Amino acid sequence: MINVNLTKSILGTTDNYIKALEKGGILTVGDLLAWYPRDYEDRTNVLDNFSLINIKEKNTILVKLISLNSQKTGGWKLLTKAVIEDKNWFLSEVVWFNRKYLATQLKPYEGKKVIVSGKVKYAFWKVTFQSPEVETDLSKTGWEIVPVYSDINYIPTKWTAWKIVKLKKYISDITEDLPEKIIKKYDFISKKEAIYKVHFPRNKHDIELWQYRLAYGELFEINYKAISHKYANFEHTEGKSIAIKLNSDLVKEILSNLPFELTDHQKIVLFQVLKDMEKTHSMQRLLEWDVWTGKTAVALVAGIHAIVESNRSPYPSPLPKGEGIQVAIMAPTEILARQHFEDMQDLLIKYNISSHLLVWSLTKKQKEVVQADIKTWNIDFVIWTHALVQESVSFYNLWFVVVDEQHRFWVKQREVLEKGFGNKTWLMPHNLNMTATPIPRTLALTLYWDQDLSVISQYPKWRKDIYTKVARTDTHRYEVENFIRAELEKWRQVFWISPLVEESEKIDLANAISTYESLLEIFHPYRTWLLHWKMKAKEKDAIMKEFSENKIQVLSSTSVVEVWVNIPNATIMCIEWAERFWLSQLHQFRWRVGRGEHQSYCYLFPSKWNTTDRLKAMESTNNGFELAEIDLELRWPWEVYWVRQSWVPDLKIADLKDLELISQIRKDIEEMFEKKK
């Protein structure tokens, strides 16, 4: 904004304060002006009587400071307490934690009047102010709105407010960050006017004006970068992809050959994908779905439609006449790749589509044969694992790329596929990225903003909810173990998840190894085995293969099973120290079962029977999108999905949960790019 370095002369301060600002990340005038207030005190109505206090709102009141003292608590926190008195001589209490210099600053004002501003709590027949702000300058009772800043490296809010007054003249140098058309469309105030109102508001309306203006600006900046990247990709790939028109009769025919009926959501997403394929530039679409809502069927039908149609009609394309296209589906694990390959064979064979499986366990000679077939277009449909992106694989005319569980791949691995993997024909493929991690729509638009978004959140009618229960006592756990033994007698199978692999001296958590040892005794003579992330990939795949064949009945595992596995006979999921996992993880674990005809169960074992709000939410719903919204409320969004993009700025004003505003901004930006065409 304003890159003038902060100095002693500009602020009228000392070297110590300048150093403290630098340690707090405040280096320039722009940095300090961008240090927005965390709250405001409304002093248009200063109270003088405790009976007028509203316990649901923040209150500002003129009182006498009767006494003040500080002491250490049992947890070695600094507790500062004060007794205050209103005009009718009624008393109240004020409490602060870890405000080191507060007692020293306020001690001279004992017996004098001060202004206290903050929220109150009514308990034990008394009113208590909790960590309020205190103003000792009584002349400020006439102010209308007073900004309250967060401390900057222990620099108090009053100092910050005082020094920002000295920076007023720099506000006029602030440049506009929104297009003129957008400003006129919404009758926005200017950026410099918004910053002025941030620090010097006259009333609540000023606050509303600057908050909406700056929130729009923050979201506009990050979305503009994303959408411009998307349109740049469209321009770069224009004319380099085959436009295959949607053949509704062929789609109906393919759907009639499926062993199940698609849900309405699946049909909508399939239509979106097929319409994207009618364009002559590369599709960039993210398909987000909840577990067991059937996204793979959409990819399969789209791939078959493309291959059949490309062979039927001579579409204008970079391909030599008479040559068709290739489709590739990339899976995160070999076991998943094999599942996809086996499940798709009946339909591929029906349409005379040649296919290959390319995975690590193939011999060197087998890999060479498959790679040669891919390179010379002797194969139409390829299913493989991401590890082989690093191998010398070259396609002849790769036209449609599906990346399953796309968040598990490195960006560079995806880019190799998106650019056609060295296509001989220089064809630029359409890209469908899929993720089974339910993400609130607002967050999905932000994390994957350079792609169009499709969502499948409708579940098949035949899908049974998984009975989920938190074990709250030792007796309940014993009952669960007895129930599991009864299920094992029916030849069912069990997943048992633990957060650590080995015992930790510092963290007393359940772990897969010790759990495995105790499960051996509890469920003898049923075969119990161990699976964890320290094992080699081939060893893990071998264990999962035995589990899928019911040669193992109880699998003690770490979170490695969060990766998609399909074991229809596994009906029970048990999770140790469940409160240590976030909802998105717990939901993924839970749906490792419930894939067959039998009723399935999920049991959560918290430590010390600690039942959290997250665990209660697991009991209340099986819907991944509902849980994702709860997860987003409980923690910072970047932590929810383990994503932190270096080019995404920290939002100071905007809310990533504001779907209406985000959608409107994206619409505004898309209209701008469409008019440029």
Coordinates of N, CA and C in Angstrom, one line a residue, residues 307-472:
I307 N -14.5 -41.7 -26.3 CA -13.8 -42.7 -27.1 C -14.7 -43.1 -28.3
V308 N -16.0 -43.5 -27.9 CA -16.9 -44.0 -29.0 C -17.2 -42.9 -30.0
E309 N -17.5 -41.7 -29.5 CA -17.9 -40.6 -30.4 C -16.7 -40.1 -31.2
S310 N -15.5 -40.2 -30.7 CA -14.3 -39.7 -31.5 C -14.1 -40.7 -32.6
N311 N -14.5 -41.9 -32.5 CA -14.3 -42.9 -33.6 C -15.4 -42.9 -34.6
R312 N -16.6 -42.3 -34.2 CA -17.7 -42.3 -35.1 C -17.7 -41.1 -36.0
S313 N -17.2 -40.0 -35.6 CA -17.3 -38.8 -36.4 C -16.0 -38.1 -36.6
P314 N -15.7 -37.6 -37.8 CA -14.5 -36.9 -38.2 C -14.4 -35.5 -37.6
Y315 N -14.3 -35.3 -36.3 CA -14.3 -34.0 -35.7 C -13.0 -33.2 -36.1
P316 N -13.1 -31.9 -36.3 CA -11.9 -31.1 -36.6 C -11.0 -31.2 -35.4
S317 N -9.8 -31.5 -35.6 CA -8.8 -31.6 -34.5 C -7.4 -31.7 -35.0
P318 N -6.4 -31.6 -34.1 CA -5.0 -31.7 -34.5 C -4.7 -33.1 -34.9
L319 N -5.6 -34.1 -34.7 CA -5.3 -35.5 -35.0 C -5.4 -35.8 -36.5
P320 N -4.5 -36.7 -37.0 CA -4.6 -37.2 -38.3 C -6.0 -37.8 -38.5
K321 N -6.5 -37.8 -39.7 CA -7.8 -38.3 -40.0 C -7.9 -39.8 -39.7
G322 N -9.0 -40.2 -39.0 CA -9.2 -41.6 -38.7 C -8.6 -42.1 -37.3
E323 N -7.9 -41.2 -36.6 CA -7.3 -41.5 -35.4 C -8.2 -41.0 -34.2
G324 N -8.4 -41.9 -33.2 CA -9.2 -41.5 -32.0 C -8.4 -41.0 -30.9
I325 N -9.0 -41.1 -29.7 CA -8.3 -40.4 -28.5 C -8.1 -41.5 -27.4
Q326 N -7.3 -41.1 -26.4 CA -6.9 -41.9 -25.3 C -7.4 -41.3 -24.0
V327 N -7.8 -42.1 -23.0 CA -8.3 -41.7 -21.7 C -7.4 -42.3 -20.7
A328 N -7.1 -41.5 -19.6 CA -6.2 -42.0 -18.5 C -6.9 -41.6 -17.2
I329 N -7.0 -42.6 -16.3 CA -7.4 -42.4 -14.9 C -6.2 -42.7 -14.0
M330 N -5.9 -41.7 -13.2 CA -4.7 -41.9 -12.3 C -5.3 -42.0 -10.8
A331 N -4.9 -43.1 -10.2 CA -5.3 -43.4 -8.8 C -4.2 -43.2 -7.8
P332 N -4.4 -42.9 -6.5 CA -3.4 -42.7 -5.6 C -2.7 -43.9 -5.1
T333 N -3.3 -45.1 -5.2 CA -2.7 -46.4 -4.7 C -2.9 -47.5 -5.7
E334 N -2.1 -48.5 -5.7 CA -2.2 -49.6 -6.6 C -3.5 -50.4 -6.3
I335 N -3.9 -50.6 -5.1 CA -5.1 -51.3 -4.8 C -6.3 -50.6 -5.3
L336 N -6.3 -49.3 -5.3 CA -7.5 -48.6 -5.8 C -7.4 -48.6 -7.4
A337 N -6.2 -48.6 -8.0 CA -6.1 -48.7 -9.4 C -6.7 -50.0 -9.9
R338 N -6.3 -51.1 -9.1 CA -6.8 -52.4 -9.5 C -8.3 -52.5 -9.4
Q339 N -8.9 -51.9 -8.3 CA -10.3 -51.9 -8.1 C -11.0 -51.2 -9.3
H340 N -10.5 -50.1 -9.6 CA -11.1 -49.3 -10.8 C -11.0 -50.2 -12.0
F341 N -9.9 -50.8 -12.3 CA -9.7 -51.6 -13.5 C -10.7 -52.8 -13.6
E342 N -10.8 -53.5 -12.5 CA -11.7 -54.6 -12.4 C -13.1 -54.2 -12.6
D343 N -13.5 -53.1 -11.9 CA -14.9 -52.7 -11.9 C -15.3 -52.2 -13.3
M344 N -14.4 -51.7 -14.1 CA -14.7 -51.0 -15.4 C -14.7 -52.0 -16.6
Q345 N -14.1 -53.2 -16.4 CA -13.9 -54.1 -17.5 C -15.1 -54.4 -18.3
D346 N -16.2 -54.8 -17.6 CA -17.4 -55.2 -18.3 C -17.9 -54.2 -19.3
L347 N -17.9 -52.9 -18.9 CA -18.4 -51.9 -19.7 C -17.5 -51.5 -20.9
L348 N -16.2 -51.5 -20.5 CA -15.2 -51.2 -21.6 C -15.2 -52.3 -22.7
I349 N -15.3 -53.6 -22.3 CA -15.3 -54.7 -23.2 C -16.5 -54.6 -24.1
K350 N -17.7 -54.2 -23.5 CA -18.9 -54.1 -24.3 C -18.8 -53.1 -25.4
Y351 N -18.0 -52.1 -25.2 CA -17.9 -51.1 -26.3 C -16.5 -51.2 -27.0
N352 N -16.0 -52.4 -26.9 CA -14.8 -52.7 -27.6 C -13.6 -51.7 -27.4
I353 N -13.5 -51.3 -26.2 CA -12.5 -50.4 -25.8 C -11.3 -51.1 -25.1
S354 N -10.1 -51.0 -25.7 CA -9.0 -51.7 -25.2 C -8.5 -50.9 -23.9
S355 N -8.0 -51.6 -22.9 CA -7.6 -51.0 -21.7 C -6.3 -51.7 -21.1
H356 N -5.6 -51.0 -20.3 CA -4.4 -51.5 -19.6 C -4.4 -51.0 -18.2
L357 N -3.7 -51.8 -17.3 CA -3.4 -51.4 -16.0 C -1.9 -51.2 -15.8
L358 N -1.5 -50.1 -15.4 CA -0.1 -49.8 -15.2 C 0.2 -49.4 -13.8
V359 N 0.8 -50.4 -13.0 CA 1.1 -50.3 -11.6 C 2.5 -50.8 -11.3
W360 N 2.9 -50.5 -10.1 CA 4.3 -50.8 -9.7 C 4.6 -52.3 -9.7
S361 N 3.6 -53.1 -9.3 CA 3.8 -54.6 -9.2 C 4.1 -55.3 -10.5
L362 N 3.8 -54.6 -11.6 CA 4.1 -55.3 -12.9 C 5.6 -55.5 -13.0
T363 N 6.0 -56.5 -13.7 CA 7.4 -56.7 -14.0 C 7.9 -55.6 -15.0
K364 N 9.2 -55.5 -15.1 CA 9.8 -54.5 -16.0 C 9.4 -54.8 -17.4
K365 N 9.3 -56.0 -17.8 CA 8.9 -56.4 -19.1 C 7.5 -56.0 -19.4
Q366 N 6.6 -56.3 -18.4 CA 5.2 -56.0 -18.5 C 5.0 -54.5 -18.6
K367 N 5.7 -53.7 -17.9 CA 5.6 -52.3 -17.9 C 6.0 -51.8 -19.3
E368 N 7.1 -52.3 -19.9 CA 7.6 -51.9 -21.2 C 6.5 -52.2 -22.3
V369 N 5.8 -53.3 -22.1 CA 4.8 -53.6 -23.1 C 3.6 -52.6 -23.0
V370 N 3.2 -52.3 -21.8 CA 2.1 -51.4 -21.6 C 2.5 -50.0 -22.1
Q371 N 3.7 -49.6 -21.8 CA 4.2 -48.2 -22.2 C 4.3 -48.1 -23.7
A372 N 4.7 -49.2 -24.4 CA 4.8 -49.2 -25.8 C 3.4 -49.1 -26.4
D373 N 2.4 -49.8 -25.9 CA 1.0 -49.8 -26.4 C 0.4 -48.4 -26.2
I374 N 0.8 -47.7 -25.1 CA 0.3 -46.4 -24.9 C 0.9 -45.4 -25.9
K375 N 2.2 -45.5 -26.1 CA 2.9 -44.6 -27.0 C 2.5 -44.8 -28.5
T376 N 2.1 -46.0 -28.9 CA 1.8 -46.2 -30.3 C 0.3 -46.3 -30.5
W377 N -0.5 -45.9 -29.5 CA -2.0 -45.9 -29.6 C -2.6 -47.3 -29.9
N378 N -2.0 -48.3 -29.2 CA -2.6 -49.6 -29.3 C -3.6 -49.8 -28.1
I379 N -3.7 -48.8 -27.3 CA -4.6 -48.9 -26.1 C -5.4 -47.6 -26.0
D380 N -6.6 -47.7 -25.6 CA -7.5 -46.5 -25.5 C -7.6 -46.0 -24.1
F381 N -7.7 -46.9 -23.2 CA -8.1 -46.6 -21.8 C -7.0 -47.1 -20.8
V382 N -6.4 -46.2 -20.0 CA -5.3 -46.6 -19.1 C -5.7 -46.2 -17.7
I383 N -5.5 -47.1 -16.8 CA -5.7 -46.9 -15.3 C -4.3 -47.1 -14.7
W384 N -3.8 -46.1 -13.9 CA -2.5 -46.3 -13.4 C -2.4 -45.5 -12.1
T385 N -1.2 -45.7 -11.4 CA -0.9 -45.0 -10.2 C 0.0 -43.8 -10.4
H386 N -0.1 -42.9 -9.4 CA 0.6 -41.6 -9.6 C 2.2 -41.8 -9.6
A387 N 2.6 -42.9 -8.9 CA 4.1 -43.1 -8.8 C 4.7 -43.2 -10.2
L388 N 3.9 -43.7 -11.2 CA 4.4 -43.9 -12.5 C 4.5 -42.7 -13.4
V389 N 4.1 -41.5 -12.8 CA 4.3 -40.3 -13.6 C 5.7 -40.0 -13.8
Q390 N 6.5 -40.5 -12.9 CA 8.0 -40.3 -12.9 C 8.7 -41.3 -13.9
E391 N 7.9 -42.3 -14.4 CA 8.5 -43.2 -15.3 C 8.5 -42.6 -16.7
S392 N 9.1 -43.3 -17.7 CA 9.2 -42.8 -19.1 C 7.9 -43.3 -19.8
V393 N 6.8 -42.6 -19.5 CA 5.5 -42.9 -20.1 C 5.2 -41.7 -21.1
S394 N 4.9 -42.1 -22.3 CA 4.5 -41.1 -23.4 C 3.3 -41.6 -24.1
F395 N 2.3 -40.7 -24.2 CA 1.0 -41.0 -24.9 C 1.1 -40.6 -26.3
Y396 N 0.2 -41.2 -27.1 CA 0.1 -40.9 -28.5 C -0.9 -39.7 -28.7
N397 N -2.1 -39.8 -28.1 CA -3.0 -38.7 -28.2 C -4.0 -38.7 -26.9
L398 N -3.4 -38.5 -25.8 CA -4.1 -38.4 -24.5 C -5.1 -37.2 -24.6
W399 N -6.4 -37.5 -24.5 CA -7.4 -36.4 -24.6 C -8.2 -36.1 -23.4
F400 N -8.3 -37.1 -22.5 CA -9.1 -36.9 -21.3 C -8.3 -37.5 -20.1
V401 N -8.0 -36.7 -19.1 CA -7.2 -37.1 -17.9 C -8.1 -37.0 -16.7
V402 N -8.2 -38.0 -15.9 CA -8.9 -38.0 -14.6 C -7.9 -38.3 -13.5
V403 N -7.9 -37.4 -12.6 CA -7.0 -37.5 -11.4 C -7.8 -37.8 -10.2
D404 N -7.8 -39.0 -9.7 CA -8.6 -39.4 -8.5 C -7.9 -39.1 -7.2
E405 N -8.7 -38.6 -6.3 CA -8.1 -38.1 -5.0 C -6.9 -37.1 -5.3
Q406 N -7.3 -36.1 -6.1 CA -6.3 -35.2 -6.6 C -5.5 -34.4 -5.6
H407 N -6.0 -34.2 -4.4 CA -5.3 -33.5 -3.3 C -4.1 -34.3 -2.8
R408 N -4.0 -35.6 -3.2 CA -2.8 -36.4 -2.8 C -1.7 -36.4 -3.8
F409 N -1.8 -35.6 -4.8 CA -0.8 -35.6 -5.8 C 0.0 -34.2 -5.7
W410 N 1.2 -34.3 -6.1 CA 2.0 -33.1 -6.1 C 1.5 -32.2 -7.3
V411 N 1.7 -30.9 -7.2 CA 1.3 -30.0 -8.3 C 2.0 -30.4 -9.6
K412 N 3.3 -30.7 -9.5 CA 4.1 -31.0 -10.7 C 3.6 -32.3 -11.4
Q413 N 3.2 -33.2 -10.6 CA 2.6 -34.5 -11.2 C 1.4 -34.2 -11.9
R414 N 0.5 -33.3 -11.4 CA -0.7 -33.0 -12.1 C -0.4 -32.2 -13.4
E415 N 0.6 -31.3 -13.3 CA 0.9 -30.5 -14.5 C 1.4 -31.3 -15.7
V416 N 2.1 -32.4 -15.4 CA 2.6 -33.3 -16.4 C 1.5 -33.9 -17.2
L417 N 0.4 -34.3 -16.5 CA -0.7 -34.9 -17.1 C -1.5 -33.9 -17.9
E418 N -1.7 -32.7 -17.2 CA -2.6 -31.7 -17.8 C -2.0 -31.1 -19.1
K419 N -0.7 -31.3 -19.3 CA -0.1 -30.8 -20.5 C 0.0 -31.9 -21.6
G420 N -0.6 -33.0 -21.3 CA -0.7 -34.1 -22.4 C 0.4 -35.1 -22.3
F421 N 1.3 -35.0 -21.3 CA 2.3 -36.0 -21.2 C 3.1 -36.3 -22.4
G422 N 3.5 -35.2 -23.1 CA 4.3 -35.4 -24.3 C 3.5 -36.0 -25.5
N423 N 2.3 -35.7 -25.7 CA 1.5 -36.3 -26.7 C 2.2 -36.1 -28.1
K424 N 2.2 -37.2 -28.9 CA 2.8 -37.1 -30.2 C 2.1 -36.1 -31.1
T425 N 0.8 -36.0 -30.9 CA 0.0 -35.1 -31.7 C -0.2 -33.7 -31.1
W426 N 0.5 -33.4 -30.0 CA 0.4 -32.1 -29.3 C -1.0 -31.8 -28.9
L427 N -1.8 -32.8 -28.7 CA -3.1 -32.6 -28.2 C -3.1 -32.2 -26.7
M428 N -3.9 -31.2 -26.3 CA -4.0 -30.8 -24.9 C -5.3 -31.4 -24.3
P429 N -5.1 -32.2 -23.3 CA -6.3 -33.0 -22.8 C -7.2 -32.2 -21.9
H430 N -8.4 -32.7 -21.8 CA -9.4 -32.2 -20.8 C -9.0 -32.8 -19.5
N431 N -9.2 -32.0 -18.4 CA -8.8 -32.5 -17.1 C -9.9 -32.5 -16.1
L432 N -10.2 -33.6 -15.5 CA -11.2 -33.7 -14.4 C -10.5 -34.2 -13.2
N433 N -10.4 -33.3 -12.2 CA -9.7 -33.6 -10.9 C -10.8 -34.0 -9.9
M434 N -10.6 -35.0 -9.2 CA -11.7 -35.5 -8.2 C -11.1 -35.6 -6.8
T435 N -12.0 -35.2 -5.9 CA -11.6 -35.4 -4.5 C -12.8 -35.9 -3.6
A436 N -12.5 -36.8 -2.7 CA -13.5 -37.4 -1.9 C -13.6 -36.7 -0.5
T437 N -12.9 -35.6 -0.4 CA -12.9 -34.8 0.8 C -14.0 -33.7 0.7
P438 N -15.1 -33.9 1.4 CA -16.2 -32.9 1.3 C -15.6 -31.5 1.8
I439 N -15.8 -30.5 1.0 CA -15.3 -29.2 1.4 C -16.5 -28.2 1.2
P440 N -16.7 -27.3 2.2 CA -17.7 -26.3 2.0 C -17.5 -25.5 0.7
R441 N -18.6 -25.2 0.0 CA -18.5 -24.6 -1.3 C -17.6 -23.3 -1.3
T442 N -17.7 -22.5 -0.2 CA -16.9 -21.3 -0.2 C -15.5 -21.6 -0.2
L443 N -15.1 -22.6 0.7 CA -13.7 -22.9 0.8 C -13.2 -23.6 -0.5
A444 N -14.0 -24.4 -1.1 CA -13.6 -25.1 -2.4 C -13.3 -24.1 -3.5
L445 N -14.2 -23.0 -3.5 CA -14.0 -22.0 -4.5 C -12.7 -21.3 -4.3
T446 N -12.2 -21.2 -3.1 CA -11.0 -20.5 -2.7 C -9.8 -21.4 -3.0
L447 N -9.8 -22.6 -2.5 CA -8.7 -23.6 -2.7 C -8.4 -24.0 -4.1
Y448 N -9.5 -24.1 -4.9 CA -9.4 -24.6 -6.3 C -10.0 -23.7 -7.2
W449 N -9.7 -22.4 -7.1 CA -10.3 -21.3 -7.8 C -10.0 -21.3 -9.3
D450 N -9.0 -22.0 -9.8 CA -8.6 -22.0 -11.2 C -9.4 -23.1 -11.9
Q451 N -10.3 -23.7 -11.3 CA -11.1 -24.8 -11.9 C -12.6 -24.5 -11.7
D452 N -13.4 -25.0 -12.6 CA -14.8 -25.0 -12.4 C -15.2 -26.1 -11.4
L453 N -16.2 -25.9 -10.7 CA -16.5 -26.8 -9.5 C -17.8 -27.5 -9.8
S454 N -17.8 -28.8 -9.6 CA -19.0 -29.7 -9.6 C -19.0 -30.4 -8.3
V455 N -20.2 -30.6 -7.8 CA -20.4 -31.3 -6.4 C -21.4 -32.4 -6.5
I456 N -21.1 -33.5 -6.0 CA -22.0 -34.6 -5.8 C -22.2 -34.8 -4.3
S457 N -23.4 -34.4 -3.8 CA -23.6 -34.6 -2.4 C -24.9 -35.4 -2.1
Q458 N -25.4 -36.0 -3.2 CA -26.6 -36.8 -3.1 C -26.2 -38.3 -3.0
Y459 N -26.8 -39.0 -2.0 CA -26.4 -40.4 -1.8 C -27.4 -41.4 -2.4
P460 N -26.9 -42.5 -2.9 CA -27.8 -43.5 -3.5 C -28.9 -43.9 -2.5
K461 N -30.1 -44.2 -3.0 CA -31.2 -44.6 -2.1 C -30.9 -45.8 -1.3
W462 N -30.0 -46.7 -1.8 CA -29.8 -48.0 -1.1 C -28.7 -47.9 -0.1
R463 N -28.0 -46.8 0.0 CA -26.9 -46.7 1.0 C -27.4 -46.6 2.4
K464 N -26.9 -47.4 3.3 CA -27.3 -47.4 4.7 C -26.4 -46.5 5.5
D465 N -27.0 -45.7 6.4 CA -26.2 -44.9 7.3 C -25.4 -45.8 8.2
I466 N -24.2 -45.4 8.5 CA -23.4 -46.1 9.5 C -23.7 -45.7 10.9
Y467 N -24.1 -46.7 11.7 CA -24.4 -46.5 13.1 C -23.1 -46.0 13.8
T468 N -23.1 -44.8 14.4 CA -21.9 -44.3 15.0 C -22.2 -43.9 16.5
K469 N -21.3 -44.4 17.3 CA -21.5 -44.2 18.8 C -20.2 -43.9 19.4
V470 N -20.2 -43.0 20.4 CA -19.0 -42.7 21.2 C -19.1 -43.5 22.4
A471 N -18.0 -44.3 22.7 CA -17.9 -45.1 23.9 C -17.5 -44.1 25.1
R472 N -18.4 -44.1 26.1 CA -18.3 -43.0 27.1 C -17.8 -43.6 28.4

